[in-house]
Amino acid sequence: MRRFLIILGFALATSAHASNSPLPPEVAAFIQDRDACDHFRGEPYEGNSPGQNERRGFILESLKIHCPGTDRRLAALRKRYKHNAEVMRRLNNYEKQIEGKTVP
């Protein structure tokens, strides 16, 4: 239940943010995924208690859901929308390459 509430809260926050902008749907979807990915990349995962082990599993599962393919998607979106200043302003907030970097 706790996991569901965390995911639901995060999804509502990012979807509300995305729906207030005039971004193309594929850009808004990318932003939602990459923001979730970046969030879980920054989560602590140390420790060996049962609760910490469960949390580590949740973080790893979330990374597998939100991170794969985002480097490729970002490059494609930057190419496709290179003449759209608002889209480029938003996309330039993201690192070009995160996949393959050390994760928990």
mmCIF file of C-alpha atoms in Angstrom:
data_model
loop_
_atom_site.group_PDB
_atom_site.id
_atom_site.type_symbol
_atom_site.label_atom_id
_atom_site.label_comp_id
_atom_site.label_asym_id
_atom_site.label_seq_id
_atom_site.Cartn_x
_atom_site.Cartn_y
_atom_site.Cartn_z
ATOM 1 C CA MET A 1 0.000 0.000 0.000
ATOM 2 C CA ARG A 2 2.826 2.387 0.880
ATOM 3 C CA ARG A 3 4.480 1.772 -2.492
ATOM 4 C CA PHE A 4 1.225 2.468 -4.274
ATOM 5 C CA LEU A 5 0.768 5.774 -2.457
ATOM 6 C CA ILE A 6 4.338 6.857 -3.209
ATOM 7 C CA ILE A 7 3.982 6.039 -6.900
ATOM 8 C CA LEU A 8 0.523 7.604 -7.101
ATOM 9 C CA GLY A 9 1.701 10.808 -5.441
ATOM 10 C CA PHE A 10 4.700 11.061 -7.725
ATOM 11 C CA ALA A 11 2.603 10.344 -10.827
ATOM 12 C CA LEU A 12 0.025 12.966 -9.902
ATOM 13 C CA ALA A 13 2.685 15.576 -9.207
ATOM 14 C CA THR A 14 4.501 15.009 -12.485
ATOM 15 C CA SER A 15 1.334 14.707 -14.572
ATOM 16 C CA ALA A 16 -0.028 17.952 -13.141
ATOM 17 C CA HIS A 17 3.266 19.625 -13.998
ATOM 18 C CA ALA A 18 3.213 18.208 -17.535
ATOM 19 C CA SER A 19 -0.440 19.074 -18.189
ATOM 20 C CA ASN A 20 0.186 22.774 -17.449
ATOM 21 C CA SER A 21 2.670 23.103 -20.283
ATOM 22 C CA PRO A 22 2.126 23.327 -24.026
ATOM 23 C CA LEU A 23 4.575 20.494 -24.676
ATOM 24 C CA PRO A 24 4.035 17.769 -27.259
ATOM 25 C CA PRO A 25 2.713 14.595 -25.575
ATOM 26 C CA GLU A 26 5.875 12.591 -26.297
ATOM 27 C CA VAL A 27 8.003 15.290 -24.650
ATOM 28 C CA ALA A 28 5.709 15.443 -21.622
ATOM 29 C CA ALA A 29 5.852 11.633 -21.342
ATOM 30 C CA PHE A 30 9.647 11.698 -21.542
ATOM 31 C CA ILE A 31 9.835 14.362 -18.832
ATOM 32 C CA GLN A 32 7.590 12.298 -16.574
ATOM 33 C CA ASP A 33 9.711 9.162 -17.059
ATOM 34 C CA ARG A 34 13.055 10.915 -16.750
ATOM 35 C CA ASP A 35 11.975 12.848 -13.653
ATOM 36 C CA ALA A 36 10.924 9.557 -12.045
ATOM 37 C CA CYS A 37 14.205 7.973 -13.125
ATOM 38 C CA ASP A 38 16.252 10.844 -11.718
ATOM 39 C CA HIS A 39 14.258 10.746 -8.494
ATOM 40 C CA PHE A 40 15.002 7.074 -7.910
ATOM 41 C CA ARG A 41 18.630 7.478 -9.011
ATOM 42 C CA GLY A 42 19.027 9.883 -6.101
ATOM 43 C CA GLU A 43 17.396 7.678 -3.485
ATOM 44 C CA PRO A 44 19.631 6.169 -0.778
ATOM 45 C CA TYR A 45 19.862 2.386 -0.887
ATOM 46 C CA GLU A 46 22.413 1.490 1.802
ATOM 47 C CA GLY A 47 21.913 -0.878 4.703
ATOM 48 C CA ASN A 48 21.036 -4.488 5.342
ATOM 49 C CA SER A 49 18.010 -4.367 7.604
ATOM 50 C CA PRO A 50 14.838 -5.996 6.256
ATOM 51 C CA GLY A 51 13.299 -2.575 5.647
ATOM 52 C CA GLN A 52 16.390 -1.315 3.848
ATOM 53 C CA ASN A 53 16.542 -4.453 1.713
ATOM 54 C CA GLU A 54 12.888 -3.993 0.764
ATOM 55 C CA ARG A 55 13.516 -0.339 -0.058
ATOM 56 C CA ARG A 56 16.538 -1.263 -2.200
ATOM 57 C CA GLY A 57 14.366 -3.727 -4.137
ATOM 58 C CA PHE A 58 11.740 -1.047 -4.689
ATOM 59 C CA ILE A 59 14.368 1.429 -5.920
ATOM 60 C CA LEU A 60 15.892 -1.100 -8.322
ATOM 61 C CA GLU A 61 12.448 -2.035 -9.645
ATOM 62 C CA SER A 62 11.603 1.637 -10.170
ATOM 63 C CA LEU A 63 14.890 2.252 -12.006
ATOM 64 C CA LYS A 64 14.122 -0.650 -14.361
ATOM 65 C CA ILE A 65 10.711 0.845 -15.100
ATOM 66 C CA HIS A 66 11.628 4.500 -15.638
ATOM 67 C CA CYS A 67 15.250 4.658 -16.853
ATOM 68 C CA PRO A 68 15.833 2.273 -19.792
ATOM 69 C CA GLY A 69 15.786 4.037 -23.137
ATOM 70 C CA THR A 70 15.734 7.575 -21.788
ATOM 71 C CA ASP A 71 19.151 8.453 -23.246
ATOM 72 C CA ARG A 72 17.979 7.397 -26.703
ATOM 73 C CA ARG A 73 14.625 9.140 -26.298
ATOM 74 C CA LEU A 74 16.301 12.362 -25.164
ATOM 75 C CA ALA A 75 18.624 12.383 -28.178
ATOM 76 C CA ALA A 76 15.707 11.747 -30.551
ATOM 77 C CA LEU A 77 13.562 14.473 -28.969
ATOM 78 C CA ARG A 78 16.409 16.987 -29.092
ATOM 79 C CA LYS A 79 16.860 16.247 -32.782
ATOM 80 C CA ARG A 80 13.143 16.359 -33.576
ATOM 81 C CA TYR A 81 12.385 19.562 -31.661
ATOM 82 C CA LYS A 82 15.660 21.452 -32.190
ATOM 83 C CA HIS A 83 13.711 24.459 -33.532
ATOM 84 C CA ASN A 84 11.200 24.536 -30.658
ATOM 85 C CA ALA A 85 12.729 26.831 -28.033
ATOM 86 C CA GLU A 86 10.387 25.833 -25.200
ATOM 87 C CA VAL A 87 10.926 22.113 -25.757
ATOM 88 C CA MET A 88 14.689 22.582 -25.985
ATOM 89 C CA ARG A 89 14.706 24.687 -22.828
ATOM 90 C CA ARG A 90 13.024 21.832 -20.974
ATOM 91 C CA LEU A 91 15.120 19.054 -22.531
ATOM 92 C CA ASN A 92 18.377 20.865 -21.824
ATOM 93 C CA ASN A 93 17.736 20.327 -18.110
ATOM 94 C CA TYR A 94 18.572 16.628 -18.487
ATOM 95 C CA GLU A 95 21.935 14.878 -18.602
ATOM 96 C CA LYS A 96 22.631 13.472 -22.064
ATOM 97 C CA GLN A 97 23.727 10.090 -20.739
ATOM 98 C CA ILE A 98 22.658 8.387 -17.544
ATOM 99 C CA GLU A 99 22.292 4.797 -18.679
ATOM 100 C CA GLY A 100 25.271 2.644 -17.887
ATOM 101 C CA LYS A 101 26.277 4.795 -14.936
ATOM 102 C CA THR A 102 26.597 3.063 -11.597
ATOM 103 C CA VAL A 103 23.269 2.366 -9.929
ATOM 104 C CA PRO A 104 22.529 0.508 -6.700
#
